[in-house]
Coordinates of C-alpha atoms in Angstrom, one line a residue:
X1 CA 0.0 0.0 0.0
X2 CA 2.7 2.3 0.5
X3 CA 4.7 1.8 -2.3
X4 CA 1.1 2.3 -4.4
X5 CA 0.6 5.6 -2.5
X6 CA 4.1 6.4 -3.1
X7 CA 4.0 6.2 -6.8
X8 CA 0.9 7.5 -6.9
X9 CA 2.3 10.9 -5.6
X10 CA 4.9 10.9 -7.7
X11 CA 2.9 11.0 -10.8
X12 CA 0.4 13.5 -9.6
X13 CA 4.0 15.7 -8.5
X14 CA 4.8 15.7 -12.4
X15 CA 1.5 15.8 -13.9
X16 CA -0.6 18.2 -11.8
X17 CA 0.1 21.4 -9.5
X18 CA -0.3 19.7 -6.3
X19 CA 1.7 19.5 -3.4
X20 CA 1.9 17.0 -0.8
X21 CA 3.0 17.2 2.9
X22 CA 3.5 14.7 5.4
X23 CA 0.9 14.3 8.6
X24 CA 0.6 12.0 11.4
X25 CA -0.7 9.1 9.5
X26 CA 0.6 9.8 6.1
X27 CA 0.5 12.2 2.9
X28 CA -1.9 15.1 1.7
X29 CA -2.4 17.2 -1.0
X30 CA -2.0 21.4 0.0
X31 CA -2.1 24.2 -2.5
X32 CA 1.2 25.1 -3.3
X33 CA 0.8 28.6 -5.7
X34 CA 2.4 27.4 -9.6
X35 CA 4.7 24.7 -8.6
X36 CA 3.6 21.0 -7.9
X37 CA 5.7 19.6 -4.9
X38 CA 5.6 17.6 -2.2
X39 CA 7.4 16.9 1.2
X40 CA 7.8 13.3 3.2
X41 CA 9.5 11.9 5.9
X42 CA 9.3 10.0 9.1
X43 CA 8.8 12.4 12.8
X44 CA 11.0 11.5 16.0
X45 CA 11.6 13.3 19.0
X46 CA 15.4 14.5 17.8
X47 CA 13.9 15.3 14.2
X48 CA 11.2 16.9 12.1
X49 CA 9.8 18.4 9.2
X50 CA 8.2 21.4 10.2
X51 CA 5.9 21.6 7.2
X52 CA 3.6 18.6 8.4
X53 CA 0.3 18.6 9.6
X54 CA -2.2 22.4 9.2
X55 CA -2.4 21.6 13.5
X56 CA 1.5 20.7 14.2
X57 CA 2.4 23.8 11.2
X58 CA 0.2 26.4 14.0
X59 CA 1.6 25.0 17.2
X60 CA 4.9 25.6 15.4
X61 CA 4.2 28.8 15.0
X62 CA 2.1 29.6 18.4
X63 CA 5.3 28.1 19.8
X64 CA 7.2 30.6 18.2
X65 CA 5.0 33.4 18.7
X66 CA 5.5 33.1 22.7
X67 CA 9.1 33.0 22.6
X68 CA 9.6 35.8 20.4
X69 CA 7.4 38.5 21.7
X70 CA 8.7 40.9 19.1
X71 CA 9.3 41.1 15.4
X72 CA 12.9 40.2 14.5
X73 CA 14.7 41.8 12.2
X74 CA 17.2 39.5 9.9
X75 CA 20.5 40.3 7.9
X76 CA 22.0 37.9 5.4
X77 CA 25.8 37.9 5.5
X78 CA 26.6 37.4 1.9
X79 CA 24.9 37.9 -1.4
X80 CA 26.8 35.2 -3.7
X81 CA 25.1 33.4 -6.0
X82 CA 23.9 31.0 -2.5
X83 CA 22.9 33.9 -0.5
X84 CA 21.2 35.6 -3.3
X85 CA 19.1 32.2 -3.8
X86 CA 18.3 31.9 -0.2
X87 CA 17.4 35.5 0.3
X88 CA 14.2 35.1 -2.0
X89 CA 13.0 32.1 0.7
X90 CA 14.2 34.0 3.6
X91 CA 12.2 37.3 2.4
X92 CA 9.0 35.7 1.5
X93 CA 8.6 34.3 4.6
X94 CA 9.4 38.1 6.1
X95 CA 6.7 38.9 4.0
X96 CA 4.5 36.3 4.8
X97 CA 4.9 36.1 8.8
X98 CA 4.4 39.5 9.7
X99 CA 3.6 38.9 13.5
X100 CA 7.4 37.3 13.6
X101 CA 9.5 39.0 11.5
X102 CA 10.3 42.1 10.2
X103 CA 9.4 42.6 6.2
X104 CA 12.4 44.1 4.9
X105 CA 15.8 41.8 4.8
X106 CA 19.0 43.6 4.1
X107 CA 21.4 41.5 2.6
X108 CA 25.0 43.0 2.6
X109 CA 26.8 43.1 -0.7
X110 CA 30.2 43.5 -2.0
X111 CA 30.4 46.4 -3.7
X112 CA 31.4 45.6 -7.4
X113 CA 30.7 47.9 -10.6
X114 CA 28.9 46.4 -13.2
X115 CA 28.8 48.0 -16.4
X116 CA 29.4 51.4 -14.8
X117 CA 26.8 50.4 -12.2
X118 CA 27.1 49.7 -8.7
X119 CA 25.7 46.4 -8.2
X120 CA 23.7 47.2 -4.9
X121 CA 22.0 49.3 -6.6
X122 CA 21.5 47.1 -9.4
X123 CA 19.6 44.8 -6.8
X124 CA 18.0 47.6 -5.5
X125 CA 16.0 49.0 -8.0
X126 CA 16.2 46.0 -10.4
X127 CA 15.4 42.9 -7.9
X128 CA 18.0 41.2 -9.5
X129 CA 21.6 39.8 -8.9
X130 CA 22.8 40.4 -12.4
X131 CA 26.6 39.2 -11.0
X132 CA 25.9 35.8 -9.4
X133 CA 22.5 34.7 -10.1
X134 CA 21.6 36.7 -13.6
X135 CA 17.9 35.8 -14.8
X136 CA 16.4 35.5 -11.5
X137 CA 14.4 38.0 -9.7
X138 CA 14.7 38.7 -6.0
X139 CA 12.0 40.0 -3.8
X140 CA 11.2 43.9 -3.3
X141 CA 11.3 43.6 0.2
X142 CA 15.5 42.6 0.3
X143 CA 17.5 45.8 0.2
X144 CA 21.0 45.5 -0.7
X145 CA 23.3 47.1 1.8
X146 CA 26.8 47.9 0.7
X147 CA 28.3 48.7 4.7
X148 CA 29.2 45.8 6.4
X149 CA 28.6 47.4 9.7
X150 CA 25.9 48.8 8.9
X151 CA 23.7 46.1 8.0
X152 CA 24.3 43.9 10.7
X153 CA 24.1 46.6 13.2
X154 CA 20.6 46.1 14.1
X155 CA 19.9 42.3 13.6
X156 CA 18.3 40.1 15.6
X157 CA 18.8 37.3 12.9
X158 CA 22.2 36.6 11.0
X159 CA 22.7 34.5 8.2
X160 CA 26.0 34.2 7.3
X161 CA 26.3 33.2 4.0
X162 CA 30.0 33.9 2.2
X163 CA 32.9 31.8 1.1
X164 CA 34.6 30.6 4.3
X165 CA 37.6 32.6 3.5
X166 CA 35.9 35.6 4.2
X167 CA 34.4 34.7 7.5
X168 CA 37.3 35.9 9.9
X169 CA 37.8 39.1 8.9
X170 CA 33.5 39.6 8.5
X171 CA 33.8 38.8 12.3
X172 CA 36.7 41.0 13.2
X173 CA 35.0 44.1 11.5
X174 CA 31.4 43.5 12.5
X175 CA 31.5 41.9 16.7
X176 CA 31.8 45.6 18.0
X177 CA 28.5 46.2 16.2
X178 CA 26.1 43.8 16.6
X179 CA 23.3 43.9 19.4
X180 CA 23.9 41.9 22.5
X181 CA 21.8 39.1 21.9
X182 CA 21.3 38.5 18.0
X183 CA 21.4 34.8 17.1
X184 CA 23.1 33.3 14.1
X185 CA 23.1 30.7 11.7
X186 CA 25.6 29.5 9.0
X187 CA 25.1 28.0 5.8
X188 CA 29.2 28.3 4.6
X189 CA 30.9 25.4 3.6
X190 CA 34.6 25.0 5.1
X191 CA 36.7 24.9 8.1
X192 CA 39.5 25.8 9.2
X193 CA 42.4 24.2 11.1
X194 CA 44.0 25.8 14.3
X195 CA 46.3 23.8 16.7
X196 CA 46.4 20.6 14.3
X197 CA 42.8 20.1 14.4
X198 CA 39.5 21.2 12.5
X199 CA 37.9 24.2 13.4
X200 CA 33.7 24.3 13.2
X201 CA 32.8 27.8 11.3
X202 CA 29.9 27.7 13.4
X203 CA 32.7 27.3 16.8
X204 CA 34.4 30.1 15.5
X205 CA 31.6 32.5 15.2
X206 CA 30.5 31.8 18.3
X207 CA 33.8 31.9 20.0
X208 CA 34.3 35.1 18.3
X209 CA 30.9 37.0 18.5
X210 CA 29.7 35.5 21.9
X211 CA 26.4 34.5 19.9
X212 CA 24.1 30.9 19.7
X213 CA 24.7 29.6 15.8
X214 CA 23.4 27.0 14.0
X215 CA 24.0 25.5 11.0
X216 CA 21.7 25.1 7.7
X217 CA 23.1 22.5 4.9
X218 CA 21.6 20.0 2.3
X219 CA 21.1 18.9 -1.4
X220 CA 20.7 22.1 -3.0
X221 CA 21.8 24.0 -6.0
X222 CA 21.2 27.4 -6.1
X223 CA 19.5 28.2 -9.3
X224 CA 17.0 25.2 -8.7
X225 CA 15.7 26.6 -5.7
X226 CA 15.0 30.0 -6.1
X227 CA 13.7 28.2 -9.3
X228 CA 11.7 25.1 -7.5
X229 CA 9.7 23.2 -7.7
X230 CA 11.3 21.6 -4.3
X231 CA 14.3 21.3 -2.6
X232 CA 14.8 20.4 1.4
X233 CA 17.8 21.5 3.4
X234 CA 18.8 20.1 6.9
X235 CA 19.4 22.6 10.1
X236 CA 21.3 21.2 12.9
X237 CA 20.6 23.5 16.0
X238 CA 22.5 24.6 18.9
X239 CA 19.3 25.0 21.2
X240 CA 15.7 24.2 20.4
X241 CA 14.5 28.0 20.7
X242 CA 16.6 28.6 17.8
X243 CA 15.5 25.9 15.9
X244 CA 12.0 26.8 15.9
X245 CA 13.1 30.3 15.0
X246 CA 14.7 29.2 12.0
X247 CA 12.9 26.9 10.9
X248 CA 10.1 29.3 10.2
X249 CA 12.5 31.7 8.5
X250 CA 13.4 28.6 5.8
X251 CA 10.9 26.7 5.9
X252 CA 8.1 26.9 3.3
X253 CA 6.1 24.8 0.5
X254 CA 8.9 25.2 -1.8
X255 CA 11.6 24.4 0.6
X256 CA 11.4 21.4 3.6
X257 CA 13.5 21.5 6.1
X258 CA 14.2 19.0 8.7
X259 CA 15.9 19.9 12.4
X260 CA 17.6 18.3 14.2
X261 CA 20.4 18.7 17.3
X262 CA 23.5 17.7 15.7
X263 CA 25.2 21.3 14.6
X264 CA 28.8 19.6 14.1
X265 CA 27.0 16.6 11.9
X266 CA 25.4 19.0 9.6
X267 CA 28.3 21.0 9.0
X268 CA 31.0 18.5 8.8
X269 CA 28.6 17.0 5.7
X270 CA 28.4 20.1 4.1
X271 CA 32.3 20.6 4.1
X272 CA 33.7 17.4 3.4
X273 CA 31.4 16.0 0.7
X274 CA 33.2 19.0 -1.6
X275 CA 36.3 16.9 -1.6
X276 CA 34.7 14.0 -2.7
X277 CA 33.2 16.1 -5.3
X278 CA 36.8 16.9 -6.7
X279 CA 37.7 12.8 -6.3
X280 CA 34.3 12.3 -8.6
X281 CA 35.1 15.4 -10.9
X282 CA 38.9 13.9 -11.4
X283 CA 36.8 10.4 -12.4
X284 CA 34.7 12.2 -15.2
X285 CA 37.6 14.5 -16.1
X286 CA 39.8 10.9 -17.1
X287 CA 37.0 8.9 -18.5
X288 CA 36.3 6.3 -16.1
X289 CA 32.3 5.7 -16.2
X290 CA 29.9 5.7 -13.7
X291 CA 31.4 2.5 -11.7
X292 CA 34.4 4.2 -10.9
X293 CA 32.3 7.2 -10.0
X294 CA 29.9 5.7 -7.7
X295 CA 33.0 3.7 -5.7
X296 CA 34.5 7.2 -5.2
X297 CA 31.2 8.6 -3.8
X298 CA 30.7 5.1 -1.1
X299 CA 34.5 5.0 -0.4
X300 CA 33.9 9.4 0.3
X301 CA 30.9 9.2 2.3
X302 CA 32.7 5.9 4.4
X303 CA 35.7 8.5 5.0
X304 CA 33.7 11.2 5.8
X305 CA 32.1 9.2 8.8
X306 CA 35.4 7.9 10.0
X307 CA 36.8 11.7 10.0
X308 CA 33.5 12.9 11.7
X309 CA 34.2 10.3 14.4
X310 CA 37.4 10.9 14.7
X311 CA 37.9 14.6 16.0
X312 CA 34.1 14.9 16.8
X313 CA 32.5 12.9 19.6
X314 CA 28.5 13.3 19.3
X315 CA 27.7 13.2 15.6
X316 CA 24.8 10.9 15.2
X317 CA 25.2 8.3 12.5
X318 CA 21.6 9.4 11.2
X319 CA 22.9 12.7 9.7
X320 CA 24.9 10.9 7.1
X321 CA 21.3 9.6 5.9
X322 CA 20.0 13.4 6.1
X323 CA 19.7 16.0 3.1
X324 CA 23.1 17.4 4.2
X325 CA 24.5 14.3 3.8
X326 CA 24.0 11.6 1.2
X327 CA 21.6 13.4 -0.2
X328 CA 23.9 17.0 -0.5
X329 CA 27.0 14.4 -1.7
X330 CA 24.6 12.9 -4.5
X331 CA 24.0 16.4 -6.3
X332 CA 27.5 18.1 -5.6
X333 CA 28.6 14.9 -7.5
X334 CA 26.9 15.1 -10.3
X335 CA 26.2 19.0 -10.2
X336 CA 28.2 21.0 -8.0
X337 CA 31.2 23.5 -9.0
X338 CA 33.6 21.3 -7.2
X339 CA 32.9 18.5 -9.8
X340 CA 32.8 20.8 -12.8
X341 CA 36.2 22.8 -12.1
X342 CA 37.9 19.1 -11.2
X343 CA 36.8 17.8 -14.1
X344 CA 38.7 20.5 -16.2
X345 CA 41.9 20.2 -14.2
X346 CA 41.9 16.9 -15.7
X347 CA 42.2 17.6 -19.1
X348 CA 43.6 21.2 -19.0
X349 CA 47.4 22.0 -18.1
X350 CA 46.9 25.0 -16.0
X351 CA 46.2 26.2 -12.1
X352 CA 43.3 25.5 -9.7
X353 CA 43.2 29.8 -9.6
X354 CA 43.0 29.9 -13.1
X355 CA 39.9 27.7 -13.7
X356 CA 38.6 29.4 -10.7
X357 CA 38.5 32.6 -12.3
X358 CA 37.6 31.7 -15.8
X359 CA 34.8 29.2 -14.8
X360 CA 33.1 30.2 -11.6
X361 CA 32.4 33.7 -12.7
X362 CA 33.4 35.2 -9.3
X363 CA 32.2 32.6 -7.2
X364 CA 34.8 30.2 -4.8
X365 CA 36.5 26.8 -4.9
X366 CA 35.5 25.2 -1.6
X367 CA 36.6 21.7 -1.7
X368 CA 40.4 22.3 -2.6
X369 CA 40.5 24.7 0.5
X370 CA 39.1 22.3 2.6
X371 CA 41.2 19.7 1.3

């Protein structure tokens, strides 16, 4: 009966604009606007979709509601081609959760001149992010703000969202400025090393700001979800106040999310799976097939498990199964930059740099930093 049901909903996901979300007892159909999606999953005590029932989606937000007694106001870190993606989820939700949040989301940008334009600008009267995610429109209510310090000077929400190479100095210039109690969350993929061993970017942030963050990761490429019709992304939260913060500030038809209290899990996934995405670029880049390719990706996803256990007590073995795991190691295989740019090193005689800059169109190499 389930595997009927199953396929059933399937069909109807690519044949009608429906979109199903998981209940108590199973799926149902729920209007979902122009797209036709659908969300499922099972519900424990440690994890859960927060799109599932009409009655468990208001407790989730009555829950909310008496924590946060006032609107929050919420800056994204970043405005690369991820953050510009996630910035239309984040601001429609602003939009759409008045009692919560505040409408309007600055996003801070890197000033750049683009055809004798400055870019914030560009996405200020144009909704668009003509640099990084070119085609796509962004909503009215995100106002691109070109001071550092001055967007994140009165956030009670930050989403840091930049190439991890950035993320110390971000924090050196902006932790005299923030309120005392904003909370944060990162969706950066990297680490860093200090004393001979890895170093969370979530730890650092919060060593160095004094400030609860958690961690957002999962199967998702940019393009496709500002685009839809679904995508799901895993948060692993510090404390479970934060997590039903933001999992009201992600979470919608579009894009499921799943919580669940394992911050180093989810963020260890979403840095090492970028290596493997370089061992299964170097595969396609010689030739090999599809074999060769898949015994990278089982042989990657063993190693990242063993070098999860090994410097970080805790994880649960369940992440691996979650979007930011297998699922995020799938696409970035077959999809990701990583792959791409390590496919070309193969074949070209030149410099990691180089392809950098001549493929990626401004945007960063994460998995041979990480490496």
């Amino acid at each position: 009966r389930k595997v009927s049901t199953t396929g059933r909903i399937l069909f109807n996901c690519f044949t009608r604009r429906t979109s199903y979300q998981t209940s108590t007892f199973g799926f149902r159909p729920v209007t979902n606007g122009s797209w036709k999606t659908y969300c499922w999953g099972s519900r424990s005590s440690s994890s859960s979709y927060s799109s599932v029932s009409k009655r468990e989606g208001q407790e989730e937000e009555e829950m909310s509601m008496s924590v946060v007694q006032e609107k929050r106001r919420v800056t994204i870190v970043g405005s690369g081609n991820w953050g510009s993606a996630i910035s239309s989820i984040i601001a429609e939700n602003c939009a759409n959760k008045p009692h919560m949040f505040h409408k309007e989301v600055k996003m801070w940008v890197k000033e750049e001149q683009i055809e004798n334009r400055k870019l914030s600008e560009i996405i200020n009267t144009e909704h668009e992010n003509v640099k990084y995610l070119k085609g796509e429109k962004l909503p009215t209510n995100i106002v691109a703000v070109p001071d550092l310090i001055e967007s994140v000077r009165d956030a009670d929400l930050l989403v840091f969202v930049l190439p991890h190479q950035f993320v110390k100095s971000v924090c050196e210039q902006i932790k005299s400025h923030i309120k005392m109690s904003p909370i944060g969350i990162s969706l950066i993929k990297g680490m860093f090393i200090e004393n001979n061993k890895p170093l969370l970017i979530t730890q650092y942030i919060a060593q160095k700001l004094g400030i609860s963050v958690s961690v957002l990761s999962g199967a998702n490429i940019a393009n496709l979800v500002i685009q839809g019709p679904f995508s799901e992304g895993t948060i692993g939260y510090s404390d479970k106040e934060s997590s039903r913060i933001w999992r009201n500030l992600f979470q919608c038809p579009r894009f499921a999310i799943r919580t669940i209290p394992d911050v180093a899990g989810v963020e260890l996934c979403g840095s090492l799976k970028n290596i493997v995405a370089l061992g299964a670029g170097f595969v396609d880049g010689l030739g090999a097939g599809d074999n060769a390719k898949s015994a990278v990706m089982r042989i990657g996803l063993d190693e990242m498990k063993r070098f999860t256990e090994l410097f970080f007590r805790g994880v649960e073995q369940t992440t691996f199964f979650e979007s930011c795991g297998v699922g995020d190691l799938i696409v970035t295989c077959f999809s990701g930059r990583n792959r791409k740019v390590a496919a070309e090193f193969v074949k070209r005689e030149t410099t990691w740099e180089e392809l950098e800059k001549s493929m990626l169109n401004g945007q960063k190499l994460q998995g041979t930093l990480t490496t």
